[in-house]
XYZ file of C-alpha atoms in Angstrom:
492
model
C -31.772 -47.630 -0.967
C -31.959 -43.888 -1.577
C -31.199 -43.281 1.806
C -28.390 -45.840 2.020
C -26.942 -43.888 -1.057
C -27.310 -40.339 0.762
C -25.428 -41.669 4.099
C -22.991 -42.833 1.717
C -22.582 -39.870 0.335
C -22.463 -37.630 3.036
C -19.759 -39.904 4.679
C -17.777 -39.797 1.824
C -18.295 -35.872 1.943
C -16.926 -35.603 5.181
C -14.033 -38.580 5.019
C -12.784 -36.152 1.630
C -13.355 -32.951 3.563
C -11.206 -34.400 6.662
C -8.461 -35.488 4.116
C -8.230 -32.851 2.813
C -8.055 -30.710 5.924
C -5.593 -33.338 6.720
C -2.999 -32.744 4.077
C -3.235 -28.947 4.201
C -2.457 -28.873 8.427
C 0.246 -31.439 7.155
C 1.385 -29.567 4.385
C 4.836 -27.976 5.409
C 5.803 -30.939 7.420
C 5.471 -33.390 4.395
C 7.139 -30.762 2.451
C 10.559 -31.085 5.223
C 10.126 -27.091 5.541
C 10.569 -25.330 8.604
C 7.618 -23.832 9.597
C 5.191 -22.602 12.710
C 1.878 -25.422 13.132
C -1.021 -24.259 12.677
C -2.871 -21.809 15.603
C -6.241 -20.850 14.891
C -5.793 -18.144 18.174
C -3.042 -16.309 16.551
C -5.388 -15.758 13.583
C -8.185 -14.360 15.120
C -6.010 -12.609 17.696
C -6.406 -8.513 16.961
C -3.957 -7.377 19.502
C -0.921 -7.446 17.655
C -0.785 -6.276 14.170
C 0.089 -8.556 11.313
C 3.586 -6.893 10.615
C 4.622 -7.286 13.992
C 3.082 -11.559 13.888
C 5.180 -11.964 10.884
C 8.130 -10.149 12.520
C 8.505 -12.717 15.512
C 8.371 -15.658 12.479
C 11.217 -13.801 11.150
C 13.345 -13.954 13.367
C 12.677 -17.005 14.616
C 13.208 -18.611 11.040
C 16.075 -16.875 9.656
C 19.044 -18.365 9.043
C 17.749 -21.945 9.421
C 16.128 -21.928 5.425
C 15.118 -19.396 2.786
C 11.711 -19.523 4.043
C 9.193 -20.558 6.186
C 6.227 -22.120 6.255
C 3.105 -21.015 7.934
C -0.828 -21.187 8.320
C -3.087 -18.629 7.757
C -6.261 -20.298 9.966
C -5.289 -23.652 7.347
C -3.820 -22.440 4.731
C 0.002 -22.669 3.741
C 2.235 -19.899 3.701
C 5.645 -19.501 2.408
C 7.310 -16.658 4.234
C 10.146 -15.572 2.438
C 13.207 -14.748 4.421
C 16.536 -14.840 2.254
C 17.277 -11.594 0.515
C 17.918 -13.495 -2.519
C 14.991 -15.691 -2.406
C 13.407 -11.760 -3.089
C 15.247 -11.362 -5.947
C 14.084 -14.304 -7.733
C 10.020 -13.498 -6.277
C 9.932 -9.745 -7.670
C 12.311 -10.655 -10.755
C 14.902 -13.255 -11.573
C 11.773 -15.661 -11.502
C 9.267 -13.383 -11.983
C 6.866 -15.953 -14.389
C 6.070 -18.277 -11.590
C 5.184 -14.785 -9.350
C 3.562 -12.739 -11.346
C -0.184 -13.242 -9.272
C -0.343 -11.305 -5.741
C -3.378 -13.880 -4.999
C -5.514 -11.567 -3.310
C -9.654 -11.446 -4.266
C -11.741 -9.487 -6.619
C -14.836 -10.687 -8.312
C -14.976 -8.701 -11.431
C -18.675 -9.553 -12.528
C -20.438 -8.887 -9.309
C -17.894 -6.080 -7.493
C -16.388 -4.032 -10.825
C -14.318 -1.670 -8.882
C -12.341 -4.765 -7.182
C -10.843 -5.801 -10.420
C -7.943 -2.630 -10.728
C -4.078 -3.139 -11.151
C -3.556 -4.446 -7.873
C -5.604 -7.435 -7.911
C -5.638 -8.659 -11.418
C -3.814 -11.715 -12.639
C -2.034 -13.163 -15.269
C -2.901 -12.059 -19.458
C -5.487 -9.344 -17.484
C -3.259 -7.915 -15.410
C -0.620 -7.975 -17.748
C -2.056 -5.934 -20.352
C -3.802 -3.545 -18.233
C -0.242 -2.755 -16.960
C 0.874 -2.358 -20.237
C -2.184 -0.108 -20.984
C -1.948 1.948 -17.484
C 2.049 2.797 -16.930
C 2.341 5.736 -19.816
C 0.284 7.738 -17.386
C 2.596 7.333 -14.471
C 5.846 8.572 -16.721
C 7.732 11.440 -15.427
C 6.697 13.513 -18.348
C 2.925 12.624 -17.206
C 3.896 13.770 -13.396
C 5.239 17.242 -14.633
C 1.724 17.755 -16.144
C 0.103 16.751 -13.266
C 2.160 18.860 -11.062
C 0.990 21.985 -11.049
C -2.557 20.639 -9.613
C -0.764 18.989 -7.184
C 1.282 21.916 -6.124
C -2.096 24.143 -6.080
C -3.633 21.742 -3.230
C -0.680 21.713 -1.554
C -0.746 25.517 -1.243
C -4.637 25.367 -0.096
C -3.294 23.042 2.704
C -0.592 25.280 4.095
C -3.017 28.486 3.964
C -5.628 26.659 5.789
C -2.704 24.999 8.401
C -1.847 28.730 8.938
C -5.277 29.339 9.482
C -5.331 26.939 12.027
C -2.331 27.305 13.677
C -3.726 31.089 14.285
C -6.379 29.432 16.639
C -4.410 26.447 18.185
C -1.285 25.780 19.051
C -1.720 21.848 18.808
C -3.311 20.244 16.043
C -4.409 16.489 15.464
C -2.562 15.529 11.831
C -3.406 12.715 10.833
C -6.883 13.863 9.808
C -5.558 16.535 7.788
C -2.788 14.650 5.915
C -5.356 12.723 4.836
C -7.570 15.627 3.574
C -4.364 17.067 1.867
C -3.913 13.595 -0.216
C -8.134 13.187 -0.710
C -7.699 16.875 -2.164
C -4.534 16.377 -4.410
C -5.994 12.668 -5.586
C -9.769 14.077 -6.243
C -8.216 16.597 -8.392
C -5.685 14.368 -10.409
C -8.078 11.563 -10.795
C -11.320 13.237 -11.113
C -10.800 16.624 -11.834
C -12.891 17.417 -8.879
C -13.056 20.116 -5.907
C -13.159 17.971 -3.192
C -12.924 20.903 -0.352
C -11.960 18.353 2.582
C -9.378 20.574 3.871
C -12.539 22.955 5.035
C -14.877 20.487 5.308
C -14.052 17.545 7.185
C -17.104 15.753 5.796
C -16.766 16.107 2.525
C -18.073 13.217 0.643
C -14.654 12.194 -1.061
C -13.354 12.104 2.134
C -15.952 10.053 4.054
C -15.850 7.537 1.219
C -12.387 7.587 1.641
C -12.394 7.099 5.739
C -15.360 4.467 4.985
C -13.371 2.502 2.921
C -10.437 1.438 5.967
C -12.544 2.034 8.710
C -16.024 0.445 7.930
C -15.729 -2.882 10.153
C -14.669 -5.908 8.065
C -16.383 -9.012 8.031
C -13.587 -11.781 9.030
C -15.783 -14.745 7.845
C -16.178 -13.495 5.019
C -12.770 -12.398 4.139
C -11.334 -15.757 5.585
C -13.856 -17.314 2.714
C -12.856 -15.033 -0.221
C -9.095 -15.917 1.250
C -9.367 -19.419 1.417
C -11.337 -20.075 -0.871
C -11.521 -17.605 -3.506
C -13.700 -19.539 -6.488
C -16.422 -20.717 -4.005
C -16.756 -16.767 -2.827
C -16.868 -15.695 -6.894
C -19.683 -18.237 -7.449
C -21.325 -16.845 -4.564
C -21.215 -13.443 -5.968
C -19.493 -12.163 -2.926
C -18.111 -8.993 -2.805
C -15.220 -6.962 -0.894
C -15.954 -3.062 -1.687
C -18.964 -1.964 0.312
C -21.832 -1.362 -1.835
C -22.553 2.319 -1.216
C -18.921 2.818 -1.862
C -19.135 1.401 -5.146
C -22.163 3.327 -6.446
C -20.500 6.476 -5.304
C -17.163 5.842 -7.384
C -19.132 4.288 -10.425
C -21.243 7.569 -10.546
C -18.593 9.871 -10.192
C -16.916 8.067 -13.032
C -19.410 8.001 -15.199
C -20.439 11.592 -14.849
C -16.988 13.032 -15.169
C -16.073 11.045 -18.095
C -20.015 11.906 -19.784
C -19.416 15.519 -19.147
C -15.725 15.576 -19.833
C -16.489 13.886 -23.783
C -19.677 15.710 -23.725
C -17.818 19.383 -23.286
C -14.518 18.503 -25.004
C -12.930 19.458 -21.001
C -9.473 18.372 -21.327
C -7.237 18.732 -18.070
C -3.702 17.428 -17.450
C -4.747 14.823 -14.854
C -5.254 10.987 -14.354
C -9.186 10.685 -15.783
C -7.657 12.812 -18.571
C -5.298 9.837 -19.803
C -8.203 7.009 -18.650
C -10.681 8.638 -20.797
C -7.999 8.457 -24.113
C -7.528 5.060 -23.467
C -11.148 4.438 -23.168
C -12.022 5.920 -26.471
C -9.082 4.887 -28.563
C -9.680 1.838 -30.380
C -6.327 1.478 -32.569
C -3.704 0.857 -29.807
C -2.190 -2.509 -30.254
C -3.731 -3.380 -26.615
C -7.521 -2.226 -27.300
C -9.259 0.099 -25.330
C -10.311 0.554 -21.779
C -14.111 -0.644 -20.699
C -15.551 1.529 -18.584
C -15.164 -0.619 -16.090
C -11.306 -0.758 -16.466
C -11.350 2.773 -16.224
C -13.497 2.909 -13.439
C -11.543 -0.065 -11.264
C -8.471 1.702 -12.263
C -9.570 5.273 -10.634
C -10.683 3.681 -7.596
C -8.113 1.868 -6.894
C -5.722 5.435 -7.681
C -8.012 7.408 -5.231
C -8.457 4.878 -2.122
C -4.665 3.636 -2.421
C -2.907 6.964 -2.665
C -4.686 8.740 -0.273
C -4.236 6.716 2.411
C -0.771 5.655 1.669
C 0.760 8.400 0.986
C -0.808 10.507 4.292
C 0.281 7.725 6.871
C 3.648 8.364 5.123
C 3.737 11.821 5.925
C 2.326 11.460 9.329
C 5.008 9.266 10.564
C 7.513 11.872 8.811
C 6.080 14.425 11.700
C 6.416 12.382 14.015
C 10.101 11.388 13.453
C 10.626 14.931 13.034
C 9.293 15.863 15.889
C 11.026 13.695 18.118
C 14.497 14.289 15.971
C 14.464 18.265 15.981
C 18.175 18.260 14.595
C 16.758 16.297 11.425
C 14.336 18.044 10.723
C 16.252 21.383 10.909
C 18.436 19.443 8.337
C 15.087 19.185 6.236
C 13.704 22.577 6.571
C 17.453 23.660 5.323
C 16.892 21.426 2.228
C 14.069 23.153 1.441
C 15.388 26.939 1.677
C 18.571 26.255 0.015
C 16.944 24.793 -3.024
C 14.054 27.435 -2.555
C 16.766 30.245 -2.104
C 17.936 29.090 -5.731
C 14.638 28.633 -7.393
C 13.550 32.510 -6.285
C 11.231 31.432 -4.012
C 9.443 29.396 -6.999
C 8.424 26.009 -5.454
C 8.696 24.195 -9.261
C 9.268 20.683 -10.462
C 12.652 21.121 -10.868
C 12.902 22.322 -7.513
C 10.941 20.098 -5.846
C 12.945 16.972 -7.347
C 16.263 18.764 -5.948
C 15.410 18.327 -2.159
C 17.526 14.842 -1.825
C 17.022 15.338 1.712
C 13.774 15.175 1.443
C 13.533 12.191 0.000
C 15.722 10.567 2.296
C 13.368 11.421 5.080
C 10.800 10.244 3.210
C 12.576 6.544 2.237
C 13.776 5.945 6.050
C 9.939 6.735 6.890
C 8.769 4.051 4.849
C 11.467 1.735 5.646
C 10.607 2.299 9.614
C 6.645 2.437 8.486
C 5.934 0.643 5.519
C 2.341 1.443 4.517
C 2.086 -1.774 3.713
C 3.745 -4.363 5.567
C 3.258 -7.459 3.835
C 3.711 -8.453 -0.190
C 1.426 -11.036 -1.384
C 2.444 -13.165 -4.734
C 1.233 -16.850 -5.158
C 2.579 -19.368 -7.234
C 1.480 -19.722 -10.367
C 3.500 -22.889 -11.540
C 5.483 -25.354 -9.477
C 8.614 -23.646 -8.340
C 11.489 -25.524 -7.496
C 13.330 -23.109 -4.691
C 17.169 -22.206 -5.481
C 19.804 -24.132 -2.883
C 17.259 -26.891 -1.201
C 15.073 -29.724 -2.543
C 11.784 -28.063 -2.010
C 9.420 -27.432 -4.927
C 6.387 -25.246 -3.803
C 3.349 -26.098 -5.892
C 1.660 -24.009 -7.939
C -1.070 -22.138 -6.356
C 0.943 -21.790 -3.233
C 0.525 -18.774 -1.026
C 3.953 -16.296 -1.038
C 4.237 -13.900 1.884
C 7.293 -11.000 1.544
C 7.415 -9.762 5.550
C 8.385 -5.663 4.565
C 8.192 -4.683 7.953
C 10.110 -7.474 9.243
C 13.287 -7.178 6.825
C 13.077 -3.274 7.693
C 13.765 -4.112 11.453
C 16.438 -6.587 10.663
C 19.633 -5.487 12.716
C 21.616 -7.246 10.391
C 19.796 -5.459 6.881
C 20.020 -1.955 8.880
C 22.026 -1.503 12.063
C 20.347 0.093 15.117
C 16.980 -0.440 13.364
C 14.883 1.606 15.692
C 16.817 4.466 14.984
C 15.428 7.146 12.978
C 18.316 7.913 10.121
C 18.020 9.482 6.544
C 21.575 8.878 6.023
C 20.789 5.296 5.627
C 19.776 6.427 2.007
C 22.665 8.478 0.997
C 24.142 7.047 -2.419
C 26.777 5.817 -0.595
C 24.788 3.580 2.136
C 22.236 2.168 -0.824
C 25.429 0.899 -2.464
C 26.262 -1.144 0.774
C 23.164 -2.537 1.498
C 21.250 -5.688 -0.879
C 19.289 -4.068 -3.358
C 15.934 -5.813 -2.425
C 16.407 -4.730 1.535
C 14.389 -2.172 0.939
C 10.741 -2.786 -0.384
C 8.151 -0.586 0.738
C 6.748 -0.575 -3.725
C 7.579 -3.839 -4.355
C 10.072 -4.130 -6.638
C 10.178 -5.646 -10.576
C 7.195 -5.783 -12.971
C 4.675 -5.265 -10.553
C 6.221 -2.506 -8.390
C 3.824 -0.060 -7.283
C 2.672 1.997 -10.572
C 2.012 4.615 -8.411
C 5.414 5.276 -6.514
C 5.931 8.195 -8.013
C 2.947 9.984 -7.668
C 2.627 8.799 -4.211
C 6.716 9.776 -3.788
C 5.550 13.295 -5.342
C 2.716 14.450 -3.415
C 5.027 13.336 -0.144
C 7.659 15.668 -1.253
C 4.995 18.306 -1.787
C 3.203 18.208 1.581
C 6.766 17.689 3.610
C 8.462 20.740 2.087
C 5.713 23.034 2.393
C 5.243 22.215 5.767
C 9.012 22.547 7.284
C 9.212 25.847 5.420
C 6.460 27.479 6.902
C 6.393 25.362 10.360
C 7.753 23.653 13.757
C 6.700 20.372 14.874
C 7.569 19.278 18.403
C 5.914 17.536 20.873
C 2.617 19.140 23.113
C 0.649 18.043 25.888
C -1.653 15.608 23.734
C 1.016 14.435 21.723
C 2.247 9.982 22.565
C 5.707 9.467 22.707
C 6.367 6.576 21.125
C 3.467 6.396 19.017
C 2.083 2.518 18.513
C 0.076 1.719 15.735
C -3.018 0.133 15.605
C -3.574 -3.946 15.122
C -6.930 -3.127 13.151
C -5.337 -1.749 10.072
C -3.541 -3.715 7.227
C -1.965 -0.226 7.163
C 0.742 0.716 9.007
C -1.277 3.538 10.860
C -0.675 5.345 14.104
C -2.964 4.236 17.131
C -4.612 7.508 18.221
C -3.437 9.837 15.442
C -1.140 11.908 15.574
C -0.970 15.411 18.376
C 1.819 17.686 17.721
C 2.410 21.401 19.034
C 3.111 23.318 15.359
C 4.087 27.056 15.248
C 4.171 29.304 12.110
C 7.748 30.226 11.205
């Protein structure tokens, strides 16, 4: 009888199981969407780079609904395509988006619970607690630590360009951003741009290069309760002791010493002592997640930025004498004095900076999920809650019909004049609404920093090593270049 019961069971298991399997392969096509059946080969397929996947869905899509539907291995995807279906994601209808859906386990993997990842109540408070420190008031104090690494970087480039005439970039972008961020967020010397293997930076470099385990993230994906209860975890161990030591021994010595410094930890460590804010304060944790998350994120996004700013610039020599004009007519006025004020002056800049990340969006996707049925605006489709929401950046960037001649490397795209023109959610690369990027500026700041220090004092153009075009690789969630970046540089 028991084992009558137990073959019941099991077949039950499995009939439920295949039901359910079922309904999700089935999902889009009971739902009357459009969509692309599911191919377990296009998800494991590493050759072509998730931007570029969602890209060909695009196209092939657009104009036939306001989304799509799609499979990620089996499950459902809504692709968002219309411009205005955006709108309503990032704002309009922002209480049935306000979840990105992505995985953190907060008991077992602390640092994976920041800003980026949390949800709902959690999230929103911690928002609430975290964006005073991103104000422009807090950027002007933080500036001046900024500006020092970015002087370090352009001695030491100097330095280098004295021995070579052709220097790999990439590398040292990043070690410019690990500098600036170690210093804002931890008040800490990090020294990558002379040593290359300096610990901030290999935890940094560990962090998107360490090989990622696909089962595992398909699990923590898919099925993101099951991984929780299984106490899995996304941050690599040694990376998390590192950060969780460095944060607790800057914030012991820091309270210890009375060290107060204009800078990121400085504004964690108020929030994690005050106890009569409205909100509550920070746990340790909190504090912890939150400078991880600061460090691994700007780093990383802002250097890609600037590397594909070199390149552009190196391929476009009349733009970037256009650029390196910005700077030393706004220089010219300051005296020489490379200040705030200054820096925030160089429009050009920034439009070199904003068609960089419209042609290389760090990152390429947006991920929201819905958190409460969702009846979409002009067709009879209601998307239940807990469906997956997919915002293709890269894809809308490309668009002919968004921005002409797409391929094209323009800053004049983002005069005044052309933003007016163009939709205002055509152009994502933060997000946009309540949970835009909290760190755009900073990330927008140190950019500025690094580009106008380099044009002033150098040439970029193309060398022997250099790749013309430059591909990036599939690998990275990151818009990142292939085989970095090889560019002939000469001291002006």
């Amino acid at each position: 009888m028991d084992i009558f019961l137990l073959i019941t069971a099991i077949i039950l298991l499995v009939a439920y199981g295949l039901h359910r399997i079922r309904k999700q392969v089935n999902f889009w096509a009971d739902l009357n969407v459009p969509h692309n059946p599911v191919n377990l080969r296009q998800n494991v397929d590493q050759s072509i780079h998730m931007a570029r996947r969602f890209q060909g869905y695009y196209h092939r899509f657009k104009g036939q609904y306001p989304f799509a539907g799609m499979y990620l291995f089996t499950k459902p995807v809504a692709l968002a395509i219309d411009l205005e279906l955006l709108k309503c994601i990032f704002v309009k209808d922002f209480q049935y988006f306000h979840d990105r859906g992505t995985y953190y386990n907060e008991k077992d993997d602390p640092l994976s619970a920041h800003l980026f990842n949390l949800e709902g109540t959690k999230w929103r408070n911690l928002r609430s607690k975290i964006s005073p420190t991103f104000t422009s008031g807090k950027m002007k104090m933080m500036y001046p630590t900024m500006i020092a690494a970015g002087k370090q970087f352009s001695e030491y480039m100097e330095e280098k360009v004295g021995k070579e005439c052709e220097l790999e970039l990439k590398d040292l972008l990043a070690r410019f951003t690990t500098d600036v961020i170690g210093m804002c967020a931890f008040g800490i010397e990090c020294n990558s741009m002379k040593d290359p293997n300096a610990e901030f930076r290999q935890k940094g470099r560990m962090h998107f290069e360490a090989p990622r385990n696909r089962k595992k993230d398909m699990l923590c994906s898919i099925a993101p309760r099951l991984a929780r209860l299984m106490g899995l975890k996304q941050i690599i161990p040694d990376l998390s002791e590192f950060f969780l030591g460095v944060v607790r021994e800057t914030i012991d010595y820091r309270v210890k010493n009375g060290v107060r410094r204009n800078d990121f930890m400085d504004l964690l460590i108020g929030m994690l002592t005050r106890s009569n804010t409205e909100l509550g304060p920070l746990t340790f944790n909190e504090v912890a997640a939150q400078a991880f998350v600061f460090f691994v994120a700007g780093f990383e996004t802002s250097s890609t930025t600037m590397t594909w700013a070199l390149y552009e610039l190196s391929v476009n020599q009349d733009i970037q004498e256009k650029g390196r004009k910005c700077v030393r007519d706004v220089l010219e006025k300051c005296n020489g004095d490379l200040n705030y004020d200054a820096i925030m002056e160089m429009t050009y800049i920034d439009q070199i900076l904003q068609e960089t990340l419209r042609k290389y969006p760090p990152v390429p996707v947006h991920f929201r999920v819905v958190t409460k049925d969702y009846k979409v605006p002009n067709t009879e489709t209601t998307l239940p809650a807990g469906t997956s929401v997919m915002i293709p950046v890269y894809a809308i960037h490309h668009d002919p019909e968004v921005f002409p001649d797409p391929e094209k490397f323009d800053p004049n795209r983002f005069s005044t004049e052309e933003i007016n023109k163009r939709h205002p959610y055509a152009w994502t690369p933060f997000g946009e609404g309540p949970r835009i990027c909290i760190g755009m500026r900073f990330g927008m700041m140190q950019a500025r920093i690094g580009l106008a220090l380099l044009l002033n004092n150098f040439r970029f153009s193309s060398g022997e090593k250099s790749t013309v075009p430059l591909d990036f690789t599939a690998k990275s969630f990151i818009l990142s270049p292939e085989e970095g970046l090889w560019l002939k540089v000469e001291k002006l």
